[in-house]
Each structure stands twice: as structure tokens, then as C-alpha cells.
mmCIF file of C-alpha atoms and ligand atoms in Angstrom:
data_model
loop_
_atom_site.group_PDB
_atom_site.id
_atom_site.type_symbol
_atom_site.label_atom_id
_atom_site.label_comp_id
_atom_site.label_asym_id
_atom_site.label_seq_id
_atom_site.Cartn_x
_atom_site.Cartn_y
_atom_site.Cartn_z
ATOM 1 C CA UNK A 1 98.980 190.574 83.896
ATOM 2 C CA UNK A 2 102.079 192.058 85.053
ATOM 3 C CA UNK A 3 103.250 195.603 85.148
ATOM 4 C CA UNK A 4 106.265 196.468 82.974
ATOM 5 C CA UNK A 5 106.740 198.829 86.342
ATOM 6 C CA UNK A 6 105.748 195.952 88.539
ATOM 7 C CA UNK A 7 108.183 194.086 86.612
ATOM 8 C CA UNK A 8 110.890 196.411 86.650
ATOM 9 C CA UNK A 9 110.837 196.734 90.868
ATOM 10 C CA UNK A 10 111.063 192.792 90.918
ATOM 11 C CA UNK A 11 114.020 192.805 88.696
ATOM 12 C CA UNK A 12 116.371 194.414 91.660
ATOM 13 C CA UNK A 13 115.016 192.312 94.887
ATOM 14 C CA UNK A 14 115.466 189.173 92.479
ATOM 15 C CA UNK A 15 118.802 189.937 91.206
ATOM 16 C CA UNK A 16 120.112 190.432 95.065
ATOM 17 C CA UNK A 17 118.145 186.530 95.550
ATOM 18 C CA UNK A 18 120.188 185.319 93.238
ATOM 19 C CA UNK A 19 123.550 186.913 94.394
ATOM 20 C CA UNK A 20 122.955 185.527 98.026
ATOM 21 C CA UNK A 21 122.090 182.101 96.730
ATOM 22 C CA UNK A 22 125.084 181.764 94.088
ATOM 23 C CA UNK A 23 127.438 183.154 97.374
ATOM 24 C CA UNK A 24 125.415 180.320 99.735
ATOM 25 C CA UNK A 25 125.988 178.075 97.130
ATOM 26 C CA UNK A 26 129.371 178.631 96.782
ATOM 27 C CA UNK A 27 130.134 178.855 100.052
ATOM 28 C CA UNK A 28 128.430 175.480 100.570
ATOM 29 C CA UNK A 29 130.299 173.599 97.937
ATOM 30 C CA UNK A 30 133.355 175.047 97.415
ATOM 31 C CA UNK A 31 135.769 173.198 99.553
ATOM 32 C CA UNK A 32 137.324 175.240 102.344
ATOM 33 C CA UNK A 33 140.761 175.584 102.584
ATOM 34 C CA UNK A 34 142.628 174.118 104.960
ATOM 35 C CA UNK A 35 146.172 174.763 106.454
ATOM 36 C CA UNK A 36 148.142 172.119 105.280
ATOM 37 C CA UNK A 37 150.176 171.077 108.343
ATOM 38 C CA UNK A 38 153.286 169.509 108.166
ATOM 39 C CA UNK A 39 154.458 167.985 104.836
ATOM 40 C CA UNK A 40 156.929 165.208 105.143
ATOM 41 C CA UNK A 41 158.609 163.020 101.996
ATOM 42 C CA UNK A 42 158.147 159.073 101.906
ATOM 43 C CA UNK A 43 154.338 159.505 102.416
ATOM 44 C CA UNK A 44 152.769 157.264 99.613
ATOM 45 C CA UNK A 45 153.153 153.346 101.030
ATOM 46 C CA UNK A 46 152.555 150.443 99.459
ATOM 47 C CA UNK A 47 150.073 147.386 100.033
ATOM 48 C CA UNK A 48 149.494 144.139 98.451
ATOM 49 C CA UNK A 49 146.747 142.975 99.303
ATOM 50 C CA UNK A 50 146.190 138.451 98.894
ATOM 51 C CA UNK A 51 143.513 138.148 96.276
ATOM 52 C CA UNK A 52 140.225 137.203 96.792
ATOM 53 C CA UNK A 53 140.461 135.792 93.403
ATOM 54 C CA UNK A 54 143.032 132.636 93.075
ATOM 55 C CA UNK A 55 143.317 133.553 89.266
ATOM 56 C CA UNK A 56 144.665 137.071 90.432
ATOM 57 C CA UNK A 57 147.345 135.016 92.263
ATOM 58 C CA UNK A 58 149.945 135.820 89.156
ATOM 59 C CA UNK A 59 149.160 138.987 89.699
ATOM 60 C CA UNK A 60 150.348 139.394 93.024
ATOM 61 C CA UNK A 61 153.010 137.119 92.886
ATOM 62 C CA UNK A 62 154.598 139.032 90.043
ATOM 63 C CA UNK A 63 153.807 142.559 91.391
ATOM 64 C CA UNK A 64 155.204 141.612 94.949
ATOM 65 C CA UNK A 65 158.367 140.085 92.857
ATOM 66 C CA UNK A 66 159.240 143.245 90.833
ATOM 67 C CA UNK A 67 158.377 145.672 93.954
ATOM 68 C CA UNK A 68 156.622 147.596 91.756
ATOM 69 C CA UNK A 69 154.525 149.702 94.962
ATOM 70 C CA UNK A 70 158.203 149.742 96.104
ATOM 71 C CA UNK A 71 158.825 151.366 93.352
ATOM 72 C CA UNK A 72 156.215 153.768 93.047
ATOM 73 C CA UNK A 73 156.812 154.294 96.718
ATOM 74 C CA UNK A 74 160.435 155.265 96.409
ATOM 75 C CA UNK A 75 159.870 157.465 92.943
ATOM 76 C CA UNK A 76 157.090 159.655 94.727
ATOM 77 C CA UNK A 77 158.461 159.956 98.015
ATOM 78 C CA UNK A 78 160.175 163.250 96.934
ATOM 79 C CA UNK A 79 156.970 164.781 97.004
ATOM 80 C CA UNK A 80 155.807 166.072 100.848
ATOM 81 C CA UNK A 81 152.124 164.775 102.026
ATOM 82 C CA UNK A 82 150.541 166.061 105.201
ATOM 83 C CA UNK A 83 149.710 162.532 105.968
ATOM 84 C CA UNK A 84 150.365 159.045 104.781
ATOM 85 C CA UNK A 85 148.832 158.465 101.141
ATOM 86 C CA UNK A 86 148.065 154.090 101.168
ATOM 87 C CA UNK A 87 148.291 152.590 97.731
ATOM 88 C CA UNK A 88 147.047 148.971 97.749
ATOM 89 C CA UNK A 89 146.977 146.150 95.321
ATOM 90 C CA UNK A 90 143.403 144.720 95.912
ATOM 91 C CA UNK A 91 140.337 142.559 94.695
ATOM 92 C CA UNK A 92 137.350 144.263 93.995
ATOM 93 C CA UNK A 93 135.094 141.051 93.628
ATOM 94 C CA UNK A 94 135.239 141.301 90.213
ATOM 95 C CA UNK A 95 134.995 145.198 89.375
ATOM 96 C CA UNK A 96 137.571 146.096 86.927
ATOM 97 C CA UNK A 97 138.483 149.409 88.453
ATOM 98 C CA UNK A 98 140.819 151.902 90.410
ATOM 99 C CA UNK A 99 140.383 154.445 92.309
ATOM 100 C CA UNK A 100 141.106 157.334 95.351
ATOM 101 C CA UNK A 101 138.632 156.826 97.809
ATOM 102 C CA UNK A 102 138.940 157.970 101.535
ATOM 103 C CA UNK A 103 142.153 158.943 101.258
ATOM 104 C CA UNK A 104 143.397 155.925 100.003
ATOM 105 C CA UNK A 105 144.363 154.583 96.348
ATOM 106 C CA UNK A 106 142.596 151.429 95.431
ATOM 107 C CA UNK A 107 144.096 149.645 92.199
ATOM 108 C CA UNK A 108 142.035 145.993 91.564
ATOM 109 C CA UNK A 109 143.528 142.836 90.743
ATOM 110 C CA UNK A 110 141.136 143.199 88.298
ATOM 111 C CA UNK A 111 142.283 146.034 86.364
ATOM 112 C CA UNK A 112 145.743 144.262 85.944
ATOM 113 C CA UNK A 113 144.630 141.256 84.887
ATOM 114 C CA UNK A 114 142.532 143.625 82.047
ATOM 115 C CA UNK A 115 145.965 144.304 81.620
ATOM 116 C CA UNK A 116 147.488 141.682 80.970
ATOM 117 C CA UNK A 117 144.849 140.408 79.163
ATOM 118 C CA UNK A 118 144.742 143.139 76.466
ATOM 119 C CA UNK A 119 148.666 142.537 76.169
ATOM 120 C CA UNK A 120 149.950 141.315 72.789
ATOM 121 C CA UNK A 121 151.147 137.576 73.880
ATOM 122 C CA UNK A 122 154.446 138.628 71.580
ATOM 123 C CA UNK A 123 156.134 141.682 70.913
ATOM 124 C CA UNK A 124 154.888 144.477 68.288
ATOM 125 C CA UNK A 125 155.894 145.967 65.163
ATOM 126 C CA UNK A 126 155.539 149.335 67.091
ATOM 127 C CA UNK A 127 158.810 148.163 69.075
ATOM 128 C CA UNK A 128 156.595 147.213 71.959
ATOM 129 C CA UNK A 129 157.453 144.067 74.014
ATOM 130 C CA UNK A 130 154.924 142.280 75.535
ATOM 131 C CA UNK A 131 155.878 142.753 79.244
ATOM 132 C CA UNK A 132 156.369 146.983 77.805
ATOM 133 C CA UNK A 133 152.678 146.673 77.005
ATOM 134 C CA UNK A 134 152.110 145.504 80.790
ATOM 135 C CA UNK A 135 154.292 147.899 82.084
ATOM 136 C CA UNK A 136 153.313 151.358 80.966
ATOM 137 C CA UNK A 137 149.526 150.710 81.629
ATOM 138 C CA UNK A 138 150.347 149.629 85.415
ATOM 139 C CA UNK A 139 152.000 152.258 86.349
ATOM 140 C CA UNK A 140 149.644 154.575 84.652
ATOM 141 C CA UNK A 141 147.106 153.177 86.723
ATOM 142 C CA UNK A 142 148.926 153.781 89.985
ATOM 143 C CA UNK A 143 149.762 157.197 89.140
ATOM 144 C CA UNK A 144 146.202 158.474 87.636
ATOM 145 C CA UNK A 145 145.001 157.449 91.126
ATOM 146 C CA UNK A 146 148.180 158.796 93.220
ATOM 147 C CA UNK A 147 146.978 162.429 91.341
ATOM 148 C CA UNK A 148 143.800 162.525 92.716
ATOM 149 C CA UNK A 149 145.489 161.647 96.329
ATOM 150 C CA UNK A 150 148.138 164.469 95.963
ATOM 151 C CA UNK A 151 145.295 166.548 94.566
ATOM 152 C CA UNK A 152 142.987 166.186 97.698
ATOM 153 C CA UNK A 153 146.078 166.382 100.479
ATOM 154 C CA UNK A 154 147.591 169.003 99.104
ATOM 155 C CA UNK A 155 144.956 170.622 97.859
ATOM 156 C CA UNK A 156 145.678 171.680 94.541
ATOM 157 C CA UNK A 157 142.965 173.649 92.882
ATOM 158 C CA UNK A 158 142.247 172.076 89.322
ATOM 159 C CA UNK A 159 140.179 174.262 86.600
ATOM 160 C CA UNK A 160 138.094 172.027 84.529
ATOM 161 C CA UNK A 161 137.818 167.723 84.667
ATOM 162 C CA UNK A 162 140.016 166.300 88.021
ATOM 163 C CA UNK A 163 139.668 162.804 85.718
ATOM 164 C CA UNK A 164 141.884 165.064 82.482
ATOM 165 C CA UNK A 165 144.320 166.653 85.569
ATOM 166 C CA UNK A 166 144.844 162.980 86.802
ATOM 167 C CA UNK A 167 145.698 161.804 83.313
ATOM 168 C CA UNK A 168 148.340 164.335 82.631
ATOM 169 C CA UNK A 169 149.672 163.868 86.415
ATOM 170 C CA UNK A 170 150.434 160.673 85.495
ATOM 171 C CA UNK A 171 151.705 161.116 81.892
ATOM 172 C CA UNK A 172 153.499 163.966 82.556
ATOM 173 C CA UNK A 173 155.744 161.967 85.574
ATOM 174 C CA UNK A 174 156.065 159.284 83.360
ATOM 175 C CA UNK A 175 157.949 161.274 80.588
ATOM 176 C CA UNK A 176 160.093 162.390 83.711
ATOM 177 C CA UNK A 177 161.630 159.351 83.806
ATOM 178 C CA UNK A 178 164.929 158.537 81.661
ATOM 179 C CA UNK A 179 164.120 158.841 78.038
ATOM 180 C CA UNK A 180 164.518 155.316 76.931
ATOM 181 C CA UNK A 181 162.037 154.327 80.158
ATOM 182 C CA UNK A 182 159.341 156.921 79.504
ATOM 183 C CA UNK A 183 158.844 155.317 75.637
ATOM 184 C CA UNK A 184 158.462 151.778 77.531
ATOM 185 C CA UNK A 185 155.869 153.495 79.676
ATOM 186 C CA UNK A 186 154.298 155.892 76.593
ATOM 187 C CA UNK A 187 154.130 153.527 74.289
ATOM 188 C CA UNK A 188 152.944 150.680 76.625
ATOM 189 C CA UNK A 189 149.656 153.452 77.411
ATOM 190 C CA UNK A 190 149.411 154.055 73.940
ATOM 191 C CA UNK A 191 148.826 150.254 73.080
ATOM 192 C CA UNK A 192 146.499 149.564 75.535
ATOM 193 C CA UNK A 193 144.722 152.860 74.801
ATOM 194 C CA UNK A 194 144.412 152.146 71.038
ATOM 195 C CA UNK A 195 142.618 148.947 72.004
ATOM 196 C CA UNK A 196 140.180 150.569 74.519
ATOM 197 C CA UNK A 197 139.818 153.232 71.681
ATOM 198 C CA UNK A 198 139.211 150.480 68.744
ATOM 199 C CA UNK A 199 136.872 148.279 71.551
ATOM 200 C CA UNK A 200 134.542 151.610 72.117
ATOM 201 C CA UNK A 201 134.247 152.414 68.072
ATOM 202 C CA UNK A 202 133.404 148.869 67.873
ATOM 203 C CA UNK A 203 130.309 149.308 70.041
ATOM 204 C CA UNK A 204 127.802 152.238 68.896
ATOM 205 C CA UNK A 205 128.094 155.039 71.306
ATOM 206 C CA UNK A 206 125.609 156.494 73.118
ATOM 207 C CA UNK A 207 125.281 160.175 74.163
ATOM 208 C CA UNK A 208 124.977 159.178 77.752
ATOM 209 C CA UNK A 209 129.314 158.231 77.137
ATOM 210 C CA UNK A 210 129.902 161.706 76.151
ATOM 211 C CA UNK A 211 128.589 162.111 79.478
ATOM 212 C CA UNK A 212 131.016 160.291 81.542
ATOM 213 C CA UNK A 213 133.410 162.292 83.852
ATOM 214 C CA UNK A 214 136.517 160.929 82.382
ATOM 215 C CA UNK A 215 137.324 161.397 78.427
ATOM 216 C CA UNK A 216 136.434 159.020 75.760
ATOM 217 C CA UNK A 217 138.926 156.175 75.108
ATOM 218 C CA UNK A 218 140.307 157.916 71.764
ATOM 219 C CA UNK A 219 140.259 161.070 73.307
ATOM 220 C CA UNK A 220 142.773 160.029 76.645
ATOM 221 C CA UNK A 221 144.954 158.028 74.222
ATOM 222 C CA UNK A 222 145.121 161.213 71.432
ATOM 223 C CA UNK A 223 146.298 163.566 74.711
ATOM 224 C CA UNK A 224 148.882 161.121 76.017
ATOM 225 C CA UNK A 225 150.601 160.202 72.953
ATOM 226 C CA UNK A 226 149.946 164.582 72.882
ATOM 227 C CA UNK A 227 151.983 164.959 75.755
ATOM 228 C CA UNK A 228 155.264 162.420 75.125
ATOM 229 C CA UNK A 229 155.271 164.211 71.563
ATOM 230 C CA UNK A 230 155.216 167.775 73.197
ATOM 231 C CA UNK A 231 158.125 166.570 75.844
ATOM 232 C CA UNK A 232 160.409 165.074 72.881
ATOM 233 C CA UNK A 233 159.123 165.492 68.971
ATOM 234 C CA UNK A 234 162.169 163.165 68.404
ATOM 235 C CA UNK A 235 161.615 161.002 70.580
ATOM 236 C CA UNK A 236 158.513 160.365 70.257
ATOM 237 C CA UNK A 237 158.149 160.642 66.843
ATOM 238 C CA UNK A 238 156.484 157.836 65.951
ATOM 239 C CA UNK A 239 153.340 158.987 67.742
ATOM 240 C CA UNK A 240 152.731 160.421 64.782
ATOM 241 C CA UNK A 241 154.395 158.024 61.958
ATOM 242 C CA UNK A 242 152.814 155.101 63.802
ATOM 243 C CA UNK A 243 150.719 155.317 66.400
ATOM 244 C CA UNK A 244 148.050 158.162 64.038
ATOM 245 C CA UNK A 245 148.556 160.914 66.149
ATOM 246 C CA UNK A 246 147.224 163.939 63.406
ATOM 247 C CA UNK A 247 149.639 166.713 62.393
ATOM 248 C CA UNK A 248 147.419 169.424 63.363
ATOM 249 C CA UNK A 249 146.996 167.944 66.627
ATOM 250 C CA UNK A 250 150.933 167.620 66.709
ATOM 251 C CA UNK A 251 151.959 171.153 66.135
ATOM 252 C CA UNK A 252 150.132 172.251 69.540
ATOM 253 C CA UNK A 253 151.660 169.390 71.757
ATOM 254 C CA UNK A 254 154.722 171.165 72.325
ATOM 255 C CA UNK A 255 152.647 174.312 73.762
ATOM 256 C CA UNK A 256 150.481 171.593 75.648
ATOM 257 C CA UNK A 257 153.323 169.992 77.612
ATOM 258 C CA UNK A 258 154.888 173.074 78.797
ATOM 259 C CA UNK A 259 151.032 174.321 79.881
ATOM 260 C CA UNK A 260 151.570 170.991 82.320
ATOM 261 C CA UNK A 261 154.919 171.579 82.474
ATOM 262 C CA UNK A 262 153.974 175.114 84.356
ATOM 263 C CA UNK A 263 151.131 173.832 86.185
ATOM 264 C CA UNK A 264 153.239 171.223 87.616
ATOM 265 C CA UNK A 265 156.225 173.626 88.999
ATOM 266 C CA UNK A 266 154.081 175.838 90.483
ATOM 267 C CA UNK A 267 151.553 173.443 92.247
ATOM 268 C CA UNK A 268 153.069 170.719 93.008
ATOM 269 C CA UNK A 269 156.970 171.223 92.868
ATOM 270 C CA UNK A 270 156.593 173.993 95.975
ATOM 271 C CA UNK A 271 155.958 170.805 97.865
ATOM 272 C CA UNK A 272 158.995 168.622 96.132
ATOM 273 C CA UNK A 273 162.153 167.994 98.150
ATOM 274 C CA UNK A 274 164.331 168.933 95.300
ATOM 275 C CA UNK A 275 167.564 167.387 96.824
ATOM 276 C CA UNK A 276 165.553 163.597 97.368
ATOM 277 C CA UNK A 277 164.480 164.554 93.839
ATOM 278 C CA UNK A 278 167.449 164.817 92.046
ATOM 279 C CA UNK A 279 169.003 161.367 93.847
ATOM 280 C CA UNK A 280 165.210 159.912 92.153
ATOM 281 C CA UNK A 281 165.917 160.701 89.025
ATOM 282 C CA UNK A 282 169.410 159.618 88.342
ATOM 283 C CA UNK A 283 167.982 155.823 89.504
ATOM 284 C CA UNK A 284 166.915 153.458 86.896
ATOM 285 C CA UNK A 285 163.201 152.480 86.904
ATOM 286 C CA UNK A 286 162.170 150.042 84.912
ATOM 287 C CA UNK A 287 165.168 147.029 85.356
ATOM 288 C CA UNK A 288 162.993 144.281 85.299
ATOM 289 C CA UNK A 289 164.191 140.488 84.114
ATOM 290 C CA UNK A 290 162.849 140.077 80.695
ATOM 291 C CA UNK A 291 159.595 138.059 80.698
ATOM 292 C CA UNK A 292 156.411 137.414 78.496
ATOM 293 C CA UNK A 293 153.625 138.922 79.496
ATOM 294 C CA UNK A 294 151.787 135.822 79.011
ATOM 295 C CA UNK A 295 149.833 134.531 82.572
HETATM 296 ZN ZN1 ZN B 301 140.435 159.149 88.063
#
């Protein structure tokens, strides 16, 4: 039986134990910071990759057409990498997925074609075209993944879920763009995340989803359409007239953008080439020839 004095001498040598091992632990897993080297602009290059697939041939015809890594290319490149950040256009042998792995930004033929597929064939009583629908969700895509890139080179520190800091990298550039652009690119995400949302409700959830790294379908759409109310109430009003964004929810988005707002000028903007920046943003994004979004 043990001792309360026994017990009380352990306490002390197993407290220290546990100090050492929290600092070993640390030490072991916390990433160690590196200096970054030097930072140039025009890091981020593009990649299409042929498709495995011949059905994902659209896809890469259309993509290569409208430049849209181009694109992406050119709109990021005011932001200064240590090292060339690859974004490629790929197949994933049939994997609907994206992703930043080995320093490179993976986006699947697959996931676009989920894209496209989830795309009204007409356009929307929300004032959503069909190719708008396409649009927003691509780009999205790109960006979510470019985040975790520009996360890992630069190494940004992130407090809580990398997949939630990702989401509102991406958002949060989009509704830098010129206002009548970001609502093609909100309101694109928001239709295609209304459909994930109303496709998971559909199945019964199980607690092992709640587990998943990244946010629940209902839960990434709610903070996006969040965000582009936060960044313009009047613009954007309609996130909450028509696309069910609640009112309590509504009166913190304002506070919620300018949290990113701040995050984003002091992490990431110390490593912006302001004068490449402003020649970015007085360019027009999204001038694409109208087209259905039909395959
Ligand atoms: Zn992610």
C-alpha cells in the first residue's frame, strides 16, 4: 500500500519526468526553424500534366485554353518563395483529390471533372452561370493547396487546423480580387459547397467524420460565404438572403475577416513585393469567352 509520504517524494521526481519528456517531445516534433534563404517573386509554376484518363481530355484541353495555371502563376507571383513552388494539373488514377505533397501542389483531373460534374448544366436563380459554378471551385482548389505550399516554404506558424488556415488562404485571396470577380469566385464555392453540404446530410454521419482533419462540408461552406460577407456586407449580401447564411453567424463575419485580414499582413505580406502587387491587382482575372459548363 503506498505511503501518503512515499507518495508525496514521488510526486517531485515524476513531475521533473514529465517536464523532460513534454521538452523531448517538443523538441522532437516541433519543426525547427529554418533560415529562409533567398525569397524571389514568380516562384509558383504551372504544369499540365496529359491525362491518364481520355475522359479528363476536356479537362485539359479547356484548362490549357484559358491558362488558368498561367493565371494562378502570374496572380501569386507577387508573393517571394525560397524555392520554386510546382502546381500541376494531374491524374490520380481515379482519386478525386488535391493536395501539397513534397513540395509540390497536386490538383487531379479528377477533382475537376467532380467539378464540372456537380455544375448546374444552366445558369441559377442565385445569379450563378454555369461556367461561374466551374470557376470559383477551381481556383479554390488551386489556392487551398498553394496555402499549404506557402505555409511550409515560408514557414508560417498556424495555431489550430492547417486544413481551416488553407481554406481562408484561399477565400480570403479570392475576395482580393475585383469585386464583381470575387462574387463569380464566392458564389461559384458556395454552390458547389451547398451540394457537398446537402450530399453529406443526405448520408447519416458517423462520429469517425467529425474526426476528419478538414471541417465538415456545411461547416467550410458556412465560413466562406462568412468571410465574402465580412469583406463586403453589401456585396455579398445575399449570403444571407439566399444562400442561408444565419444572422447570428453574420454579425461576427465582419470581426472574422479582419482576424484574416491581420493574420495575412503580418505573415505573409512581409514576404509580398508590394510594387508587382499593385500592377496584379489592377489586371482583370476572370475574362474568359462565355461557355457552358457542360463536357
Ligand atoms: Zn488541405
Amino acid at each position: 500500500m503506498a505511503q501518503p509520504g512515499g507518495f508525496a517524494q514521488t510526486r517531485p521526481a515524476f513531475k521533473h519526468l514529465c517536464i523532460c519528456a513534454a521538452l523531448l517531445i517538443a523538441c522532437a516534433t516541433a519543426p525547427m526553424a529554418q533560415p529562409l534563404g533567398e525569397l524571389k517573386t514568380g516562384q509558383i509554376r504551372g504544369e499540365y500534366v496529359p491525362p491518364k484518363n481520355p475522359k479528363h481530355r476536356y479537362i485539359h484541353e479547356r484548362l490549357m485554353q484559358k491558362r488558368v495555371l498561367e493565371r494562378l502563376s502570374e496572380f501569386l507571383a507577387p508573393i517571394k518563395l525560397p524555392r520554386e513552388l510546382p502546381i500541376k494539373l494531374e491524374g490520380c488514377n481515379g482519386e478525386v483529390n488535391a493536395f501539397y505533397e513534397n513540395g509540390i501542389v497536386s490538383v487531379c483531373y479528377e477533382y475537376i471533372d467532380y467539378i464540372y460534374e456537380n455544375a448546374p448544366r444552366k445558369a441559377v436563380p442565385q445569379g450563378l452561370t454555369a461556367q461561374d459554378a466551374v470557376i470559383g471551385p477551381t481556383v479554390d482548389v488551386f489556392l487551398h493547396e498553394i496555402g499549404h505550399g506557402v505555409f511550409d516554404l515560408l514557414q508560417i506558424p498556424v495555431f489550430g487546423r492547417e486544413e481551416d488556415a488553407a481554406d481562408m488562404f484561399a477565400a480570403y485571396l479570392q475576395l482580393q480580387f475585383a469585386p464583381k470577380e470575387a462574387r463569380i469566385l464566392m458564389l461559384g464555392n458556395a454552390f458547389l459547397g451547398r451540394v457537398e453540404s446537402q450530399q453529406a446530410m443526405a448520408k447519416s454521419l458517423k462520429l469517425k467524420n467529425f474526426a476528419n482533419e478538414h471541417g465538415l462540408p456545411a461547416q467550410r461552406y458556412f465560413n466562406s460565404l462568412c468571410l465574402a460577407y465580412g469583406a463586403d456586407p453589401v456585396l455579398f449580401a445575399d449570403a444571407v438572403t439566399r444562400w442561408h447564411l444565419p444572422a447570428e453567424r453574420a454579425e461576427q463575419c465582419a470581426g472574422e475577416y479582419m482576424q484574416i485580414a491581420r493574420a495575412f499582413e503580418k505573415l505573409i505580406h512581409p514576404h509580398v513585393d508590394m510594387d508587382l502587387m499593385a500592377v496584379v491587382r489592377s489586371k482583370d482575372w476572370l475574362r474568359f469567352e462565355p461557355q457552358s459548363a457542360a463536357r
